[in-house]
Coordinates of C-alpha atoms in Angstrom, one line a residue:
K141 CA 182.8 -215.1 133.3
V142 CA 181.0 -216.4 130.3
K143 CA 180.6 -212.8 129.0
K144 CA 184.3 -212.2 129.5
M145 CA 185.5 -215.3 127.8
I146 CA 183.3 -214.4 124.8
K147 CA 184.8 -210.9 124.8
D148 CA 188.5 -212.3 125.2
L149 CA 187.6 -214.8 122.3
I150 CA 186.2 -211.7 120.2
S151 CA 189.3 -209.6 120.9
T152 CA 191.6 -212.6 120.2
L153 CA 189.9 -213.3 116.8
M154 CA 190.2 -209.5 115.9
Q155 CA 194.0 -209.6 116.9
E156 CA 194.6 -212.8 114.6
A157 CA 192.7 -210.8 111.9
T158 CA 194.9 -207.9 112.3
E159 CA 198.3 -210.1 112.1
E160 CA 196.7 -212.0 109.5
T161 CA 196.2 -209.2 107.5
E162 CA 199.8 -207.8 108.3
H163 CA 201.1 -211.3 107.3
K164 CA 199.0 -211.4 104.2
G165 CA 200.8 -208.3 103.2
W166 CA 204.0 -209.5 103.8
C167 CA 203.4 -212.5 102.0
D168 CA 202.1 -210.9 99.1
T169 CA 205.2 -208.7 99.0
E170 CA 207.7 -211.7 99.4
L171 CA 205.6 -214.0 96.9
T172 CA 205.7 -210.8 94.3
T173 CA 209.4 -209.8 94.8
N174 CA 210.2 -213.8 94.8
K175 CA 208.5 -214.2 91.5
Q176 CA 210.2 -211.2 89.7
T177 CA 213.4 -212.6 91.1
R178 CA 212.6 -216.1 89.6
D179 CA 211.5 -214.8 86.2
Q180 CA 214.1 -212.6 85.9
K181 CA 216.8 -215.0 86.7
T182 CA 215.0 -217.7 84.3
E183 CA 215.2 -215.1 81.5
A184 CA 218.8 -214.4 82.0
I185 CA 219.6 -218.0 82.4
E186 CA 217.9 -218.5 78.9
Q187 CA 219.9 -215.7 77.2
L188 CA 223.3 -216.2 79.0
T189 CA 222.8 -220.3 77.7
A190 CA 221.9 -218.9 73.9
T191 CA 224.9 -216.7 74.3
K192 CA 227.1 -219.6 75.4
D193 CA 225.9 -221.9 72.5
D194 CA 226.7 -219.2 70.2
L195 CA 230.1 -218.6 71.5
T196 CA 230.8 -222.1 71.5
S197 CA 229.7 -222.7 67.9
L198 CA 231.5 -219.5 66.8
I199 CA 234.8 -220.8 68.6
A200 CA 234.5 -224.1 66.7
Q201 CA 234.0 -222.5 63.5
L202 CA 236.8 -220.1 64.0
T203 CA 239.2 -223.1 64.9
Q204 CA 238.2 -224.8 61.8
D205 CA 238.7 -221.7 59.5
I206 CA 242.3 -221.4 61.3
E207 CA 243.1 -224.8 60.6
D208 CA 242.0 -224.7 56.8
L209 CA 244.0 -221.3 56.4
T210 CA 247.3 -223.1 58.2
T211 CA 246.7 -226.0 55.7
A212 CA 246.5 -223.8 52.8
V213 CA 249.5 -221.6 53.7
A214 CA 251.4 -224.8 54.0
E215 CA 250.4 -225.8 50.6
L216 CA 251.2 -222.5 49.3
D217 CA 254.9 -222.9 50.8
K218 CA 255.0 -226.3 49.2
A219 CA 254.2 -225.1 45.9
M220 CA 256.3 -222.2 45.9
Q221 CA 259.3 -224.4 47.0
E222 CA 258.6 -227.1 44.3
A223 CA 258.3 -224.2 41.8
T224 CA 261.7 -222.8 43.0
E225 CA 263.5 -226.1 42.7
E226 CA 261.9 -226.5 39.1
R227 CA 263.0 -223.1 38.1
T228 CA 266.4 -223.7 39.6
T229 CA 266.9 -226.7 37.7
S230 CA 265.4 -225.3 34.6
K231 CA 267.3 -222.3 34.7
E232 CA 270.7 -224.2 35.0
K233 CA 269.7 -226.3 32.0
N234 CA 268.9 -223.5 30.0
T235 CA 272.1 -221.5 31.2
A236 CA 274.0 -224.5 30.3
T237 CA 272.3 -225.0 26.8
I238 CA 272.8 -221.2 25.9
K239 CA 276.4 -221.3 26.9
D240 CA 277.1 -224.7 25.1
A241 CA 275.3 -223.1 22.0
K242 CA 277.2 -220.0 22.1
E243 CA 280.4 -221.9 22.3
A244 CA 279.4 -224.2 19.6
Q245 CA 278.7 -221.1 17.1
V246 CA 282.3 -219.6 18.0
A247 CA 283.6 -223.1 17.3
V248 CA 281.7 -223.7 14.1
Q249 CA 282.5 -220.1 12.8
Q250 CA 286.2 -220.6 13.4
A251 CA 286.0 -224.0 11.8
T252 CA 284.1 -222.4 8.8
A253 CA 286.8 -219.6 8.5
V254 CA 289.7 -222.2 8.4
L255 CA 288.0 -224.2 5.8
K256 CA 287.0 -221.1 3.6
D257 CA 290.7 -220.1 3.6
F258 CA 291.9 -223.5 3.0
Y259 CA 289.5 -223.8 0.2
A260 CA 290.3 -220.4 -1.2
K261 CA 294.0 -221.3 -1.2
S262 CA 293.3 -224.7 -2.9
A263 CA 291.6 -222.8 -5.4
Q264 CA 294.5 -220.5 -6.2
A265 CA 296.7 -223.4 -6.1
T266 CA 294.6 -225.2 -8.6
A267 CA 294.5 -222.1 -11.1
L268 CA 298.3 -222.2 -11.0
A269 CA 298.7 -225.5 -11.7
Q270 CA 296.3 -225.5 -14.6
S271 CA 298.0 -222.4 -16.1
A272 CA 301.4 -224.4 -15.9
Q273 CA 300.3 -227.3 -17.9
S274 CA 300.4 -227.3 -21.5
P275 CA 297.1 -227.5 -23.4
A276 CA 298.2 -231.2 -25.0
E277 CA 298.4 -232.4 -21.1
D278 CA 295.4 -234.4 -20.1
A279 CA 294.4 -233.0 -16.6
P280 CA 292.0 -234.8 -14.4
E281 CA 288.5 -233.3 -14.3
T282 CA 288.6 -232.9 -10.6
F283 CA 290.9 -230.0 -11.0
D284 CA 288.6 -228.1 -13.4
K285 CA 287.5 -226.1 -10.6
P286 CA 288.6 -225.6 -6.9
Y287 CA 288.1 -228.4 -4.2
Q288 CA 285.7 -227.6 -1.8
G289 CA 285.2 -230.8 0.3
L290 CA 282.2 -233.1 -0.7
L291 CA 279.6 -234.7 1.7
P292 CA 277.6 -237.8 0.8
E293 CA 274.4 -235.6 0.0
G294 CA 276.3 -234.0 -2.8
G295 CA 276.9 -230.6 -0.4
N296 CA 280.1 -229.2 0.7
V297 CA 281.6 -229.0 4.1
V298 CA 281.1 -225.3 4.5
S299 CA 277.5 -225.4 3.4
F300 CA 277.1 -228.1 6.1
L301 CA 278.8 -225.8 8.9
E302 CA 276.8 -222.7 7.8
V303 CA 273.5 -225.1 8.5
V304 CA 275.1 -226.1 11.9
L305 CA 275.6 -222.6 12.7
T306 CA 272.3 -221.7 12.0
D307 CA 271.0 -224.6 14.2
F308 CA 273.0 -223.6 17.1
A309 CA 272.0 -219.8 16.6
R310 CA 268.4 -221.1 16.7
L311 CA 268.8 -223.3 19.9
E312 CA 270.4 -220.3 21.7
S313 CA 267.4 -218.0 20.7
E314 CA 264.6 -220.5 21.5
T315 CA 266.4 -221.4 24.7
S316 CA 267.0 -217.7 25.6
T317 CA 263.2 -216.9 24.6
S318 CA 262.0 -220.2 26.7
E319 CA 264.1 -219.1 29.6
A320 CA 262.6 -215.5 29.8
T321 CA 259.1 -216.9 29.5
E322 CA 259.6 -219.6 32.4
T323 CA 261.2 -216.6 34.5
D324 CA 258.1 -214.3 33.7
A325 CA 255.9 -217.2 34.6
Y326 CA 257.7 -218.1 37.8
D327 CA 257.9 -214.5 39.0
K328 CA 254.1 -213.9 38.3
F329 CA 253.4 -217.0 40.1
T330 CA 255.7 -216.3 43.2
F331 CA 254.0 -212.7 43.4
E332 CA 250.6 -214.2 43.3
S333 CA 251.3 -216.8 46.0
K334 CA 253.1 -214.5 48.4
K335 CA 250.2 -212.1 47.9
D336 CA 247.7 -214.9 48.5
R337 CA 249.9 -216.3 51.6
A338 CA 249.8 -212.7 52.9
L339 CA 246.0 -212.3 52.8
K340 CA 245.6 -215.9 54.3
E341 CA 248.2 -215.1 57.2
N342 CA 246.3 -211.8 57.8
E343 CA 243.0 -213.4 57.9
K344 CA 244.4 -216.2 60.2
G345 CA 245.8 -213.4 62.5
H346 CA 242.3 -211.8 62.6
K347 CA 240.5 -215.0 63.2
T348 CA 242.9 -216.0 65.9
A349 CA 242.3 -212.7 67.6
K350 CA 238.7 -213.2 67.6
R351 CA 238.8 -216.5 68.7
S352 CA 240.8 -215.5 71.8
D353 CA 238.0 -212.6 72.5
S354 CA 235.3 -215.2 72.0
E355 CA 236.9 -217.5 74.4
G356 CA 237.3 -214.8 77.0
A357 CA 233.6 -213.9 76.4
L358 CA 232.7 -217.6 76.8
A359 CA 234.6 -218.0 80.2
Q360 CA 232.7 -214.6 81.4
T361 CA 229.4 -215.9 80.1
E362 CA 229.9 -219.3 82.0
E363 CA 230.9 -217.7 85.1
E364 CA 227.7 -215.3 84.9
L365 CA 225.5 -218.1 84.2
K366 CA 227.1 -220.2 87.1
L367 CA 226.3 -217.1 89.4
T368 CA 222.7 -216.6 87.9
Q369 CA 221.7 -220.2 88.3
G370 CA 223.0 -220.0 91.9
Q371 CA 220.6 -216.9 92.3
L372 CA 217.9 -218.5 90.9
D373 CA 218.3 -221.7 93.0
K374 CA 218.4 -219.5 96.0
A375 CA 215.1 -217.8 95.0
V376 CA 213.5 -221.2 94.2
A377 CA 214.4 -222.6 97.6
Y378 CA 213.0 -219.2 99.5
Y379 CA 209.8 -219.9 97.4
E380 CA 209.6 -223.4 98.6
K381 CA 210.1 -221.9 102.2
L382 CA 207.3 -219.4 101.6
K383 CA 204.7 -222.1 100.5
P384 CA 203.6 -223.4 103.8
T385 CA 202.6 -220.1 105.3
C386 CA 202.0 -218.2 102.1
V387 CA 200.6 -220.4 99.6
D388 CA 199.6 -224.0 100.9
S389 CA 197.7 -223.0 103.9
G390 CA 194.8 -225.5 102.9
I391 CA 192.2 -222.6 102.4
T392 CA 192.5 -219.1 100.9
Y393 CA 193.0 -215.9 102.3
E394 CA 189.4 -214.8 101.7
E395 CA 188.0 -217.9 103.1
R396 CA 189.6 -217.6 106.3
V397 CA 188.7 -213.8 106.6
Q398 CA 185.1 -214.8 106.0
R399 CA 185.2 -217.5 108.5
R400 CA 186.7 -215.7 111.2
E401 CA 183.9 -212.6 110.5
E402 CA 181.5 -215.1 110.8
E403 CA 182.6 -216.4 114.0
I404 CA 183.1 -213.0 115.4
Q405 CA 179.5 -212.1 114.4
S406 CA 178.4 -215.3 116.1
L407 CA 180.1 -214.4 119.3
Q408 CA 178.8 -210.8 119.2
E409 CA 175.4 -212.0 118.8
A410 CA 175.8 -214.5 121.9
L411 CA 177.3 -211.6 123.8
K412 CA 174.3 -209.5 123.1
I413 CA 172.0 -212.2 124.0
L414 CA 173.5 -212.5 127.5
Q415 CA 173.8 -208.7 128.1
G416 CA 170.4 -208.1 126.7
T417 CA 171.8 -205.0 124.7
D418 CA 172.6 -204.7 120.9
L419 CA 176.6 -204.5 120.8
S420 CA 176.5 -203.7 117.2

């Protein structure tokens, strides 16, 4: 009975050794696979987190750029509106000034013609009157030459009107030149402003589209990050499940194998003694 018990023990230990070898192989495979999974998922989470941060930063920058462009476009619209209002007011004023100057020139020209005609007739009448007088008659000095109208400065009315006519002509010319200059400046400003506005609107459109794409990419990244984090959590939980039988067994696999071999050898020696034969 003792020999049978020893043989059974040896058989049991050898069976345990076989099972443990198989279990060791299974543990090695599971631990290796689990570690690869945990490493891969950890690396993926780091990359996804970095991508998420980059996209979040990009979206914030694009949002700020879009706001700045919107403000710039609004300022351009305001500037063009103010310029148009100023141009309209100035054009109306210049148009009225030119109209008045032209009308004044016509009036002065007509008045000058009337006066010249009057003075011409006056001169003729004076000449006739002087020729009708006898040499003995004492005529006033004012009738020695035709009366042309006197001004306090010593000039005559016709000369004054000619100066006034020149002033109105100059006013018309200067105002017309000023109007042309202002119109040219306004047209250039409007052209450049509209071009700048179009460029800003185009840039705003591109940035808006890019922000929309980035927001879509961010949502997808966050979904992938959530999924990957869940996979990592499962891998970590499985590792914790493996630890009691594959990692935290108290002694190493090599130590258990050595102790079992020593135990089997001791039992074989004991059995040999009992049998009186060499079982090796």
